[in-house]
PDB file of C-alpha atoms in Angstrom:
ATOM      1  CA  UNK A   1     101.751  16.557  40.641  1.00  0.00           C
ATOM      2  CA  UNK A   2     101.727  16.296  44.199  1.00  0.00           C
ATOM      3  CA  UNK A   3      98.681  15.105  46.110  1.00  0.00           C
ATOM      4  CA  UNK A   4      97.596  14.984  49.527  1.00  0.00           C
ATOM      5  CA  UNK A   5      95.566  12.342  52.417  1.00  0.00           C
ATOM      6  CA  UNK A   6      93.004  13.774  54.012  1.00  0.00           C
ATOM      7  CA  UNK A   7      94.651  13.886  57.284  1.00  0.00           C
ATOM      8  CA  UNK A   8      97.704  16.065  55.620  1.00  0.00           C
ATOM      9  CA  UNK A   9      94.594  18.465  53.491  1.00  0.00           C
ATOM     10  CA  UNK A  10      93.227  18.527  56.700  1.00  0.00           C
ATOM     11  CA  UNK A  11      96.236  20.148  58.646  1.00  0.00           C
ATOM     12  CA  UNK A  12      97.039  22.591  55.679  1.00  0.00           C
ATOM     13  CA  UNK A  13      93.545  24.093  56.220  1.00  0.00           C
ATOM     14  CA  UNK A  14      93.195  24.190  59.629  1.00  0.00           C
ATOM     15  CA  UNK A  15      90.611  21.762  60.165  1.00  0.00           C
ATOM     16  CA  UNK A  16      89.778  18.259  61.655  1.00  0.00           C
ATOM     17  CA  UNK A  17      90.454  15.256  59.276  1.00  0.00           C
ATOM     18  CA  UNK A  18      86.836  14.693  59.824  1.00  0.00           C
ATOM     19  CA  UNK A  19      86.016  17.859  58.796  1.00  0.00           C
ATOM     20  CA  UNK A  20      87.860  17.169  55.198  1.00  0.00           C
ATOM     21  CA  UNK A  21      86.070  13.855  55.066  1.00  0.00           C
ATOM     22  CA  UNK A  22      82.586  15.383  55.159  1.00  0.00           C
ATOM     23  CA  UNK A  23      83.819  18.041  52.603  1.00  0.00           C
ATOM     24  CA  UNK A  24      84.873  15.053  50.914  1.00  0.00           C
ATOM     25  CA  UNK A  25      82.035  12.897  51.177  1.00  0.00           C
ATOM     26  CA  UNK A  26      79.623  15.740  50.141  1.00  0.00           C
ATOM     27  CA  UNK A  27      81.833  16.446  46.926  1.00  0.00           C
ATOM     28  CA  UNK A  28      82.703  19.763  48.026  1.00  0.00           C
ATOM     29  CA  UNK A  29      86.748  18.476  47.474  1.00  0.00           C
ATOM     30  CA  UNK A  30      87.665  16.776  45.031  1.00  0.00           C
ATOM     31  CA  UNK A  31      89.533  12.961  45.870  1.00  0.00           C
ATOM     32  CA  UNK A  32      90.639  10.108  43.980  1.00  0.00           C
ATOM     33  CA  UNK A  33      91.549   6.769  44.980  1.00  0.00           C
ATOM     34  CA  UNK A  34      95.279   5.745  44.998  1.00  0.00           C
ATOM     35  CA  UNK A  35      96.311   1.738  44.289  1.00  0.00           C
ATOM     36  CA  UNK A  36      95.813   0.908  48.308  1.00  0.00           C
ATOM     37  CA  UNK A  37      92.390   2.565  48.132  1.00  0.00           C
ATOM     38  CA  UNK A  38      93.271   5.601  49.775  1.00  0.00           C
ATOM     39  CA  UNK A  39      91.480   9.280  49.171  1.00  0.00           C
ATOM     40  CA  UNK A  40      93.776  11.687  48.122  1.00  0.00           C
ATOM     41  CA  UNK A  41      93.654  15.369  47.169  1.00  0.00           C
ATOM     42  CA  UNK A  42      95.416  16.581  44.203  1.00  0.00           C
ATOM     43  CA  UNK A  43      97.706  19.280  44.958  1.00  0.00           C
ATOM     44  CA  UNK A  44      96.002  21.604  42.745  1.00  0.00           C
ATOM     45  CA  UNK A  45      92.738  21.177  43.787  1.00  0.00           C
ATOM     46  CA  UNK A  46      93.618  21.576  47.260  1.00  0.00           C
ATOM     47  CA  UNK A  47      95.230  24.784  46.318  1.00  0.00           C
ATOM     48  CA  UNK A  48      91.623  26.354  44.953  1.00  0.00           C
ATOM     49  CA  UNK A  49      89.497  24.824  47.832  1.00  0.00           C
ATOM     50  CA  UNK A  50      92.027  26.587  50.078  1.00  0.00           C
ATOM     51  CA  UNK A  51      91.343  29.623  48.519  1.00  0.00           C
ATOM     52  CA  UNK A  52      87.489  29.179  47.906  1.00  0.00           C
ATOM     53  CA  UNK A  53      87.539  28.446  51.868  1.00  0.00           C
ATOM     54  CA  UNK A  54      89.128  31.382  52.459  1.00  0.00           C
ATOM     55  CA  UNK A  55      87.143  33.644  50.522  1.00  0.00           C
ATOM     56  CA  UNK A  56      83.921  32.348  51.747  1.00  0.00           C
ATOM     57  CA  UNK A  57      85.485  32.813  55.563  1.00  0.00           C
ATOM     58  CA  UNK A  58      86.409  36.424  54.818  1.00  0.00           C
ATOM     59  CA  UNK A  59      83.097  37.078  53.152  1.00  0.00           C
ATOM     60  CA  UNK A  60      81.728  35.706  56.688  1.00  0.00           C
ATOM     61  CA  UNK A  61      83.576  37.726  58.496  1.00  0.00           C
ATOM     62  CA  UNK A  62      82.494  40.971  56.373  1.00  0.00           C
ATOM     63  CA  UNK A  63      84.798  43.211  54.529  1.00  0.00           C
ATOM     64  CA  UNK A  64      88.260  44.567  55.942  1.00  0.00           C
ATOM     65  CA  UNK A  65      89.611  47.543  55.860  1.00  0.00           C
ATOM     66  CA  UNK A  66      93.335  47.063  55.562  1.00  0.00           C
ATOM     67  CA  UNK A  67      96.060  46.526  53.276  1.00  0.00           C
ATOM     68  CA  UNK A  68      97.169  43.588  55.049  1.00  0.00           C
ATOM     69  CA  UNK A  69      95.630  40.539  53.806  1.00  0.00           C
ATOM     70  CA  UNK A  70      97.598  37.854  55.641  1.00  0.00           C
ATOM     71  CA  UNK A  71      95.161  37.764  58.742  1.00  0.00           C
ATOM     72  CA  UNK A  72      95.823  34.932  61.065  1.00  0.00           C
ATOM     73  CA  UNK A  73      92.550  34.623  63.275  1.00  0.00           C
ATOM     74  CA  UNK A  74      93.356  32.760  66.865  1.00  0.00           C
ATOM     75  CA  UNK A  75      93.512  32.931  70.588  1.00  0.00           C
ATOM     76  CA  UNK A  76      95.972  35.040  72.664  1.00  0.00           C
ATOM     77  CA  UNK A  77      98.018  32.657  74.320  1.00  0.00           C
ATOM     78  CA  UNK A  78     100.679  35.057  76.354  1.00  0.00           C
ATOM     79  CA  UNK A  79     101.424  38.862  76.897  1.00  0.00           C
ATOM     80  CA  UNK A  80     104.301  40.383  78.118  1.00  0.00           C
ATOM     81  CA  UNK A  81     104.025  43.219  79.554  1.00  0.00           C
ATOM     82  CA  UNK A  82     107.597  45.871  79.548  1.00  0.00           C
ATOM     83  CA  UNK A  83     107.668  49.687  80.827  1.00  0.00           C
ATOM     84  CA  UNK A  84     107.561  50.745  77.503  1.00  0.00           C
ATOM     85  CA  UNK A  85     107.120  47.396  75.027  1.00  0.00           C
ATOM     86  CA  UNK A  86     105.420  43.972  74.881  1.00  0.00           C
ATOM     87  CA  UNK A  87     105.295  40.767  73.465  1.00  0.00           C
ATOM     88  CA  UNK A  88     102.034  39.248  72.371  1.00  0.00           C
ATOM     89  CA  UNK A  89     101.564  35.113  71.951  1.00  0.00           C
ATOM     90  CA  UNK A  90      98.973  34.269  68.826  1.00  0.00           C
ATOM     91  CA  UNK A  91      98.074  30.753  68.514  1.00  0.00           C
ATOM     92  CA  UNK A  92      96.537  30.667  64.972  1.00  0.00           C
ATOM     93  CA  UNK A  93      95.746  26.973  64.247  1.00  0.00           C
ATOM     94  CA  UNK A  94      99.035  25.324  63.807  1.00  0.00           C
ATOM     95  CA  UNK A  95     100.721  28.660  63.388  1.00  0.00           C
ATOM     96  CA  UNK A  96     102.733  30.593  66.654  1.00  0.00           C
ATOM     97  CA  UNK A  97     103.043  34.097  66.009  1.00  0.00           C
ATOM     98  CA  UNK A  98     104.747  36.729  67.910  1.00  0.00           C
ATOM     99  CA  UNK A  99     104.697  40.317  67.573  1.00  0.00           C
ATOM    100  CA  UNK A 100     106.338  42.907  69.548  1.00  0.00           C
ATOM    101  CA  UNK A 101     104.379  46.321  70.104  1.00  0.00           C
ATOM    102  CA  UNK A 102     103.748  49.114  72.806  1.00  0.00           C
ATOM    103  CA  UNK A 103     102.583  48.602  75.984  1.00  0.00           C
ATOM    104  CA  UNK A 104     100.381  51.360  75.363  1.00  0.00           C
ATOM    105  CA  UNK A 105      98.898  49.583  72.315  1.00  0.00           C
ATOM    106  CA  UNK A 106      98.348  46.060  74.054  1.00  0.00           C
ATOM    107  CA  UNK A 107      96.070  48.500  76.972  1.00  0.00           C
ATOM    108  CA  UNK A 108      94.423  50.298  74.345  1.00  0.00           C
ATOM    109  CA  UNK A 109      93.108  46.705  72.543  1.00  0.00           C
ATOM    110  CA  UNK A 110      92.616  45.200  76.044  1.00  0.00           C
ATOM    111  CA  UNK A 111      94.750  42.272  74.981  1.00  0.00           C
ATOM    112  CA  UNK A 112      94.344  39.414  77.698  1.00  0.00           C
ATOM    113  CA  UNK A 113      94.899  36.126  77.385  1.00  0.00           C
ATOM    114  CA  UNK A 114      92.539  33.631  76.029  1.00  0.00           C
ATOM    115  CA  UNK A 115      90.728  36.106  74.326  1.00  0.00           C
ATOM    116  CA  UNK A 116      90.480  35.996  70.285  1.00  0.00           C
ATOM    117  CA  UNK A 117      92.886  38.228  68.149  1.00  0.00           C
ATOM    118  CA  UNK A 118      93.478  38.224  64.640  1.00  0.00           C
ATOM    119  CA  UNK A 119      97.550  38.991  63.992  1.00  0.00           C
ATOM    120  CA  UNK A 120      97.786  40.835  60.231  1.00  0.00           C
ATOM    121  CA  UNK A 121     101.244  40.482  58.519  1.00  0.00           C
ATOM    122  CA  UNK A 122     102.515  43.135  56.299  1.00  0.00           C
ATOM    123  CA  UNK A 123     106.472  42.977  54.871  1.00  0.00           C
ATOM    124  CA  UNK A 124     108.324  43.396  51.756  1.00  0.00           C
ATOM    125  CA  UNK A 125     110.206  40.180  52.938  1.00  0.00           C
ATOM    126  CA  UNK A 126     108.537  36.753  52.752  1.00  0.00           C
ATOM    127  CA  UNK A 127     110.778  33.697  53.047  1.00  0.00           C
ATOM    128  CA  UNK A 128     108.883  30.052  51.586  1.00  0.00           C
ATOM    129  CA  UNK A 129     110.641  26.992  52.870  1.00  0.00           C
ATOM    130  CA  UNK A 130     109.095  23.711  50.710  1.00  0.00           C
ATOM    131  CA  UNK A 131     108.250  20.981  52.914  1.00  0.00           C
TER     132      UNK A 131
END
């Protein structure tokens, strides 16, 4: 099984590697010491605190009212504006998304940049690359 530092557990939730090592340290994730003394995260216990986190952030936030569960919360980081189209920048922790809409739709939000957006992906297509 594969298992993780706390600086790579860190980056695949989104947080400081500080932050991990207070979870840590306060026993809220699970570590065990490799031959050189390092903490490391098994891969499956990483896998449920991801999904604990998540839960408990969504249960935060209060209840949605969509289909889409694939919510990337972050900060609008560009908007282009066409006659009839735009594009909209989402920096969403490590993740760059980009979605193309109306113009009309980007005025009625009152998109701007710098200001926090949560981008919600929907598709019957969803390609996993292994790292």
């Amino acid at each position: 099984m594969q298992s993780y530092t706390i600086g790579q557990a860190a980056r695949l939730l989104g947080v400081s590697p500080d932050t991990a090592r207070r979870w840590a340290d306060a026993g809220r994730l699970t570590t065990h010491r490799d031959e050189n003394g390092r903490r490391l995260i098994d891969g499956r216990d990483l896998a449920s605190f991801s999904v604990e986190l998540a839960r408990s952030a969504a249960a935060e936030e209060g209840t949605s009212y969509t289909s889409a569960r694939n919510a990337f919360p972050g900060i609008v980081t560009a908007i282009k504006l066409g006659d009839v189209a735009a594009q909209v920048e989402i920096q969403a922790g490590p993740h760059r998304l980009v979605s193309l809409l109306t113009r009309e739709a980007v005025e009625d939000l009152g998109l701007e940049i710098g200001m926090e957006a949560t981008a919600r992906v929907k598709s019957t297509n969803v390609y996993i690359d292994r790292t």
